[in-house]
């Protein structure tokens, strides 16, 4: 649950004082964010809903995949407190949306995304940078080096296991999910998603 909470924290922090409504999809294990709220935070539009309507039409005409990734979820209105179906996007979609908004307010976000992209390219040529980034991140969250070492070892061991699965013809995400759940069920008596939620509480 740590990674999912960090996604929520990162997106929320990007918009500082603006309230960005979000909803957790437990089946897909992903947060979805209100598109209208993001547009309201990044533009000077008095009616963000109309701005989004025009941008959505433009994206559809351009054949953008972003339009196809929109998910409608019920969210509480900031005006009357009632729940209404609202256009939302997952984390990846929201970041792509930011890139498509021609607004001065969006420029700092675009620079941040460009830096993120540049850092990942550097890591392709020097993978140790990615390892160091992970270590620094975990230290900043208060984890000690023994925990970090165990975490890294766990990742390597898990990769070995999934490689064995691949060698035996198991390639679909649903098959991975079923096998992972079986392991967690035998080990802890709970599903992988239940264990993530349990860890998030303690």
PDB file of C-alpha atoms in Angstrom:
ATOM      1  CA  UNK A   1       0.000   0.000   0.000  1.00  0.00           C
ATOM      2  CA  UNK A   2       3.062   2.250   0.416  1.00  0.00           C
ATOM      3  CA  UNK A   3       3.536   2.903  -3.289  1.00  0.00           C
ATOM      4  CA  UNK A   4      -0.145   3.695  -3.829  1.00  0.00           C
ATOM      5  CA  UNK A   5      -0.201   6.148  -0.922  1.00  0.00           C
ATOM      6  CA  UNK A   6       2.950   7.799  -2.244  1.00  0.00           C
ATOM      7  CA  UNK A   7       1.283   8.279  -5.628  1.00  0.00           C
ATOM      8  CA  UNK A   8      -1.618  10.032  -3.944  1.00  0.00           C
ATOM      9  CA  UNK A   9       0.748  12.163  -1.858  1.00  0.00           C
ATOM     10  CA  UNK A  10       2.861  13.121  -4.893  1.00  0.00           C
ATOM     11  CA  UNK A  11      -0.094  14.176  -7.037  1.00  0.00           C
ATOM     12  CA  UNK A  12      -1.722  16.056  -4.156  1.00  0.00           C
ATOM     13  CA  UNK A  13       1.519  17.903  -3.359  1.00  0.00           C
ATOM     14  CA  UNK A  14       1.874  19.020  -6.967  1.00  0.00           C
ATOM     15  CA  UNK A  15      -1.238  21.136  -6.636  1.00  0.00           C
ATOM     16  CA  UNK A  16      -0.458  22.528  -3.164  1.00  0.00           C
ATOM     17  CA  UNK A  17      -3.529  24.463  -1.948  1.00  0.00           C
ATOM     18  CA  UNK A  18      -5.933  23.183  -4.617  1.00  0.00           C
ATOM     19  CA  UNK A  19      -8.243  20.332  -3.647  1.00  0.00           C
ATOM     20  CA  UNK A  20      -7.936  17.460  -6.113  1.00  0.00           C
ATOM     21  CA  UNK A  21     -10.597  14.819  -5.510  1.00  0.00           C
ATOM     22  CA  UNK A  22      -9.418  11.236  -5.810  1.00  0.00           C
ATOM     23  CA  UNK A  23     -10.865   7.742  -5.600  1.00  0.00           C
ATOM     24  CA  UNK A  24      -9.170   4.411  -4.972  1.00  0.00           C
ATOM     25  CA  UNK A  25      -9.976   1.513  -7.299  1.00  0.00           C
ATOM     26  CA  UNK A  26      -9.199  -1.592  -5.238  1.00  0.00           C
ATOM     27  CA  UNK A  27      -9.630  -3.920  -8.213  1.00  0.00           C
ATOM     28  CA  UNK A  28      -7.082  -2.096 -10.380  1.00  0.00           C
ATOM     29  CA  UNK A  29      -5.091  -0.965  -7.326  1.00  0.00           C
ATOM     30  CA  UNK A  30      -4.844   2.575  -8.655  1.00  0.00           C
ATOM     31  CA  UNK A  31      -5.901   6.070  -7.655  1.00  0.00           C
ATOM     32  CA  UNK A  32      -8.088   8.083 -10.026  1.00  0.00           C
ATOM     33  CA  UNK A  33      -8.102  11.887  -9.948  1.00  0.00           C
ATOM     34  CA  UNK A  34     -10.782  14.377 -10.964  1.00  0.00           C
ATOM     35  CA  UNK A  35      -9.841  15.913 -14.319  1.00  0.00           C
ATOM     36  CA  UNK A  36     -11.933  19.038 -13.723  1.00  0.00           C
ATOM     37  CA  UNK A  37     -10.147  19.679 -10.417  1.00  0.00           C
ATOM     38  CA  UNK A  38      -6.737  19.403 -12.077  1.00  0.00           C
ATOM     39  CA  UNK A  39      -7.772  21.761 -14.878  1.00  0.00           C
ATOM     40  CA  UNK A  40      -9.163  24.206 -12.341  1.00  0.00           C
ATOM     41  CA  UNK A  41      -5.816  24.209 -10.532  1.00  0.00           C
ATOM     42  CA  UNK A  42      -3.733  24.633 -13.697  1.00  0.00           C
ATOM     43  CA  UNK A  43      -5.722  27.185 -15.698  1.00  0.00           C
ATOM     44  CA  UNK A  44      -7.388  30.545 -15.213  1.00  0.00           C
ATOM     45  CA  UNK A  45     -10.654  29.177 -16.527  1.00  0.00           C
ATOM     46  CA  UNK A  46     -13.729  30.352 -14.624  1.00  0.00           C
ATOM     47  CA  UNK A  47     -15.555  27.208 -15.725  1.00  0.00           C
ATOM     48  CA  UNK A  48     -13.053  24.303 -15.725  1.00  0.00           C
ATOM     49  CA  UNK A  49     -15.807  21.917 -16.878  1.00  0.00           C
ATOM     50  CA  UNK A  50     -16.206  23.857 -20.157  1.00  0.00           C
ATOM     51  CA  UNK A  51     -12.429  24.029 -20.596  1.00  0.00           C
ATOM     52  CA  UNK A  52     -12.250  20.247 -20.185  1.00  0.00           C
ATOM     53  CA  UNK A  53     -15.130  19.735 -22.619  1.00  0.00           C
ATOM     54  CA  UNK A  54     -13.266  21.692 -25.320  1.00  0.00           C
ATOM     55  CA  UNK A  55      -9.935  19.984 -24.572  1.00  0.00           C
ATOM     56  CA  UNK A  56     -11.561  16.549 -24.554  1.00  0.00           C
ATOM     57  CA  UNK A  57     -13.070  17.222 -27.988  1.00  0.00           C
ATOM     58  CA  UNK A  58      -9.664  18.317 -29.283  1.00  0.00           C
ATOM     59  CA  UNK A  59      -7.939  15.235 -27.850  1.00  0.00           C
ATOM     60  CA  UNK A  60     -10.549  12.978 -29.459  1.00  0.00           C
ATOM     61  CA  UNK A  61     -10.048  14.647 -32.853  1.00  0.00           C
ATOM     62  CA  UNK A  62      -6.286  14.169 -32.517  1.00  0.00           C
ATOM     63  CA  UNK A  63      -6.768  10.496 -31.720  1.00  0.00           C
ATOM     64  CA  UNK A  64      -5.169  10.870 -28.303  1.00  0.00           C
ATOM     65  CA  UNK A  65      -5.227   7.713 -26.178  1.00  0.00           C
ATOM     66  CA  UNK A  66      -5.765   9.953 -23.175  1.00  0.00           C
ATOM     67  CA  UNK A  67      -9.396  10.377 -24.227  1.00  0.00           C
ATOM     68  CA  UNK A  68      -9.839   6.594 -24.272  1.00  0.00           C
ATOM     69  CA  UNK A  69      -8.456   6.247 -20.722  1.00  0.00           C
ATOM     70  CA  UNK A  70     -11.091   8.449 -19.068  1.00  0.00           C
ATOM     71  CA  UNK A  71     -13.017   6.666 -16.319  1.00  0.00           C
ATOM     72  CA  UNK A  72     -16.231   8.077 -14.887  1.00  0.00           C
ATOM     73  CA  UNK A  73     -16.502   7.694 -11.132  1.00  0.00           C
ATOM     74  CA  UNK A  74     -18.936   9.122  -8.587  1.00  0.00           C
ATOM     75  CA  UNK A  75     -17.341  11.899  -6.539  1.00  0.00           C
ATOM     76  CA  UNK A  76     -18.731  14.328  -4.017  1.00  0.00           C
ATOM     77  CA  UNK A  77     -19.409  17.779  -5.473  1.00  0.00           C
ATOM     78  CA  UNK A  78     -17.600  20.654  -3.791  1.00  0.00           C
ATOM     79  CA  UNK A  79     -20.707  22.795  -4.333  1.00  0.00           C
ATOM     80  CA  UNK A  80     -23.644  20.821  -2.952  1.00  0.00           C
ATOM     81  CA  UNK A  81     -22.003  17.773  -1.357  1.00  0.00           C
ATOM     82  CA  UNK A  82     -23.859  15.328  -3.601  1.00  0.00           C
ATOM     83  CA  UNK A  83     -22.190  12.550  -5.576  1.00  0.00           C
ATOM     84  CA  UNK A  84     -21.990  12.939  -9.358  1.00  0.00           C
ATOM     85  CA  UNK A  85     -20.283  10.997 -12.124  1.00  0.00           C
ATOM     86  CA  UNK A  86     -16.992  12.733 -12.811  1.00  0.00           C
ATOM     87  CA  UNK A  87     -14.334  12.253 -15.499  1.00  0.00           C
ATOM     88  CA  UNK A  88     -11.180  10.873 -13.884  1.00  0.00           C
ATOM     89  CA  UNK A  89      -7.751   9.678 -14.968  1.00  0.00           C
ATOM     90  CA  UNK A  90      -5.182   7.499 -13.254  1.00  0.00           C
ATOM     91  CA  UNK A  91      -1.750   8.825 -12.279  1.00  0.00           C
ATOM     92  CA  UNK A  92      -0.211   8.282 -15.712  1.00  0.00           C
ATOM     93  CA  UNK A  93      -3.223   9.880 -17.396  1.00  0.00           C
ATOM     94  CA  UNK A  94      -3.132  12.947 -15.131  1.00  0.00           C
ATOM     95  CA  UNK A  95       0.544  13.500 -15.919  1.00  0.00           C
ATOM     96  CA  UNK A  96      -0.212  13.259 -19.641  1.00  0.00           C
ATOM     97  CA  UNK A  97      -3.120  15.660 -19.189  1.00  0.00           C
ATOM     98  CA  UNK A  98      -0.787  18.220 -17.601  1.00  0.00           C
ATOM     99  CA  UNK A  99       1.465  18.027 -20.660  1.00  0.00           C
ATOM    100  CA  UNK A 100      -1.476  18.815 -22.949  1.00  0.00           C
ATOM    101  CA  UNK A 101      -2.619  21.967 -21.095  1.00  0.00           C
ATOM    102  CA  UNK A 102      -1.273  25.181 -22.701  1.00  0.00           C
ATOM    103  CA  UNK A 103      -1.185  27.301 -19.560  1.00  0.00           C
ATOM    104  CA  UNK A 104       1.615  29.202 -17.783  1.00  0.00           C
ATOM    105  CA  UNK A 105       0.498  27.541 -14.545  1.00  0.00           C
ATOM    106  CA  UNK A 106       1.236  24.148 -16.082  1.00  0.00           C
ATOM    107  CA  UNK A 107       4.840  25.014 -17.019  1.00  0.00           C
ATOM    108  CA  UNK A 108       6.390  24.144 -13.609  1.00  0.00           C
ATOM    109  CA  UNK A 109       4.706  20.744 -13.808  1.00  0.00           C
ATOM    110  CA  UNK A 110       6.011  20.202 -17.334  1.00  0.00           C
ATOM    111  CA  UNK A 111       9.545  21.076 -16.196  1.00  0.00           C
ATOM    112  CA  UNK A 112       9.172  18.606 -13.326  1.00  0.00           C
ATOM    113  CA  UNK A 113       8.018  15.901 -15.748  1.00  0.00           C
ATOM    114  CA  UNK A 114      10.906  16.669 -18.100  1.00  0.00           C
ATOM    115  CA  UNK A 115      13.371  16.305 -15.223  1.00  0.00           C
ATOM    116  CA  UNK A 116      11.757  13.021 -14.213  1.00  0.00           C
ATOM    117  CA  UNK A 117      12.109  11.786 -17.801  1.00  0.00           C
ATOM    118  CA  UNK A 118      15.726  12.923 -17.974  1.00  0.00           C
ATOM    119  CA  UNK A 119      16.530  11.135 -14.700  1.00  0.00           C
ATOM    120  CA  UNK A 120      15.030   7.897 -16.025  1.00  0.00           C
ATOM    121  CA  UNK A 121      17.072   8.139 -19.254  1.00  0.00           C
ATOM    122  CA  UNK A 122      20.235   8.596 -17.167  1.00  0.00           C
ATOM    123  CA  UNK A 123      19.282   5.493 -15.194  1.00  0.00           C
ATOM    124  CA  UNK A 124      18.986   3.452 -18.397  1.00  0.00           C
ATOM    125  CA  UNK A 125      22.666   4.127 -19.106  1.00  0.00           C
ATOM    126  CA  UNK A 126      23.731   3.828 -15.459  1.00  0.00           C
ATOM    127  CA  UNK A 127      21.327   1.510 -13.549  1.00  0.00           C
ATOM    128  CA  UNK A 128      23.197   2.146 -10.279  1.00  0.00           C
ATOM    129  CA  UNK A 129      21.629   5.613 -10.259  1.00  0.00           C
ATOM    130  CA  UNK A 130      18.206   3.969  -9.924  1.00  0.00           C
ATOM    131  CA  UNK A 131      19.416   1.824  -7.030  1.00  0.00           C
ATOM    132  CA  UNK A 132      20.891   4.867  -5.276  1.00  0.00           C
ATOM    133  CA  UNK A 133      17.642   6.765  -5.833  1.00  0.00           C
ATOM    134  CA  UNK A 134      15.678   3.921  -4.241  1.00  0.00           C
ATOM    135  CA  UNK A 135      18.038   3.795  -1.246  1.00  0.00           C
ATOM    136  CA  UNK A 136      17.822   7.572  -0.749  1.00  0.00           C
ATOM    137  CA  UNK A 137      14.048   7.438  -1.011  1.00  0.00           C
ATOM    138  CA  UNK A 138      13.668   4.686   1.591  1.00  0.00           C
ATOM    139  CA  UNK A 139      16.099   6.462   3.947  1.00  0.00           C
ATOM    140  CA  UNK A 140      14.060   9.665   3.593  1.00  0.00           C
ATOM    141  CA  UNK A 141      10.992   7.675   4.683  1.00  0.00           C
ATOM    142  CA  UNK A 142      12.791   6.570   7.847  1.00  0.00           C
ATOM    143  CA  UNK A 143      13.734   3.000   6.899  1.00  0.00           C
ATOM    144  CA  UNK A 144      17.102   1.718   8.143  1.00  0.00           C
ATOM    145  CA  UNK A 145      19.721   0.066   5.942  1.00  0.00           C
ATOM    146  CA  UNK A 146      18.901  -3.464   7.141  1.00  0.00           C
ATOM    147  CA  UNK A 147      15.267  -3.004   6.071  1.00  0.00           C
ATOM    148  CA  UNK A 148      16.397  -1.565   2.714  1.00  0.00           C
ATOM    149  CA  UNK A 149      18.764  -4.487   2.127  1.00  0.00           C
ATOM    150  CA  UNK A 150      15.989  -6.981   2.909  1.00  0.00           C
ATOM    151  CA  UNK A 151      13.625  -5.102   0.601  1.00  0.00           C
ATOM    152  CA  UNK A 152      16.113  -5.157  -2.296  1.00  0.00           C
ATOM    153  CA  UNK A 153      16.842  -8.844  -1.739  1.00  0.00           C
ATOM    154  CA  UNK A 154      13.112  -9.527  -1.713  1.00  0.00           C
ATOM    155  CA  UNK A 155      12.727  -7.786  -5.069  1.00  0.00           C
ATOM    156  CA  UNK A 156      15.510  -9.905  -6.603  1.00  0.00           C
ATOM    157  CA  UNK A 157      14.015 -13.117  -5.179  1.00  0.00           C
ATOM    158  CA  UNK A 158      10.563 -12.185  -6.485  1.00  0.00           C
ATOM    159  CA  UNK A 159      12.028 -11.572  -9.955  1.00  0.00           C
ATOM    160  CA  UNK A 160      13.617 -15.015  -9.872  1.00  0.00           C
ATOM    161  CA  UNK A 161      10.224 -16.512  -9.043  1.00  0.00           C
ATOM    162  CA  UNK A 162       8.379 -14.663 -11.817  1.00  0.00           C
ATOM    163  CA  UNK A 163      11.138 -15.630 -14.280  1.00  0.00           C
ATOM    164  CA  UNK A 164      10.488 -19.284 -13.416  1.00  0.00           C
ATOM    165  CA  UNK A 165       6.766 -18.695 -13.999  1.00  0.00           C
ATOM    166  CA  UNK A 166       7.513 -17.183 -17.410  1.00  0.00           C
ATOM    167  CA  UNK A 167       9.709 -20.135 -18.352  1.00  0.00           C
ATOM    168  CA  UNK A 168       6.735 -22.374 -17.617  1.00  0.00           C
ATOM    169  CA  UNK A 169       4.362 -20.429 -19.851  1.00  0.00           C
ATOM    170  CA  UNK A 170       2.711 -18.197 -17.251  1.00  0.00           C
ATOM    171  CA  UNK A 171       2.620 -14.757 -18.837  1.00  0.00           C
ATOM    172  CA  UNK A 172      -0.760 -13.113 -18.201  1.00  0.00           C
ATOM    173  CA  UNK A 173      -1.253 -10.602 -15.381  1.00  0.00           C
ATOM    174  CA  UNK A 174      -4.292 -12.491 -14.123  1.00  0.00           C
ATOM    175  CA  UNK A 175      -2.215 -15.676 -13.833  1.00  0.00           C
ATOM    176  CA  UNK A 176       0.446 -13.790 -11.864  1.00  0.00           C
ATOM    177  CA  UNK A 177      -2.257 -12.386  -9.606  1.00  0.00           C
ATOM    178  CA  UNK A 178      -3.759 -15.829  -8.954  1.00  0.00           C
ATOM    179  CA  UNK A 179      -0.377 -17.391  -8.120  1.00  0.00           C
ATOM    180  CA  UNK A 180       0.653 -14.438  -5.946  1.00  0.00           C
ATOM    181  CA  UNK A 181      -2.606 -14.644  -4.027  1.00  0.00           C
ATOM    182  CA  UNK A 182      -2.096 -18.378  -3.499  1.00  0.00           C
ATOM    183  CA  UNK A 183       1.354 -17.719  -2.021  1.00  0.00           C
ATOM    184  CA  UNK A 184       0.076 -14.955   0.278  1.00  0.00           C
ATOM    185  CA  UNK A 185      -2.925 -17.091   1.287  1.00  0.00           C
ATOM    186  CA  UNK A 186      -0.693 -20.026   2.256  1.00  0.00           C
ATOM    187  CA  UNK A 187       1.857 -17.785   3.986  1.00  0.00           C
ATOM    188  CA  UNK A 188      -0.350 -15.283   5.807  1.00  0.00           C
ATOM    189  CA  UNK A 189      -3.923 -16.438   5.399  1.00  0.00           C
ATOM    190  CA  UNK A 190      -4.867 -13.330   3.418  1.00  0.00           C
ATOM    191  CA  UNK A 191      -4.818 -12.131  -0.186  1.00  0.00           C
ATOM    192  CA  UNK A 192      -2.009  -9.915  -1.498  1.00  0.00           C
ATOM    193  CA  UNK A 193      -4.318  -6.873  -1.587  1.00  0.00           C
ATOM    194  CA  UNK A 194      -5.454  -7.577   1.997  1.00  0.00           C
ATOM    195  CA  UNK A 195      -1.828  -7.806   3.139  1.00  0.00           C
ATOM    196  CA  UNK A 196      -1.025  -4.476   1.457  1.00  0.00           C
ATOM    197  CA  UNK A 197      -3.925  -2.867   3.288  1.00  0.00           C
ATOM    198  CA  UNK A 198      -2.792  -4.474   6.547  1.00  0.00           C
ATOM    199  CA  UNK A 199       0.749  -3.141   6.090  1.00  0.00           C
ATOM    200  CA  UNK A 200      -0.622   0.311   5.381  1.00  0.00           C
ATOM    201  CA  UNK A 201      -2.275   0.394   8.807  1.00  0.00           C
ATOM    202  CA  UNK A 202       0.869  -0.448  10.782  1.00  0.00           C
TER     203      UNK A 202
END
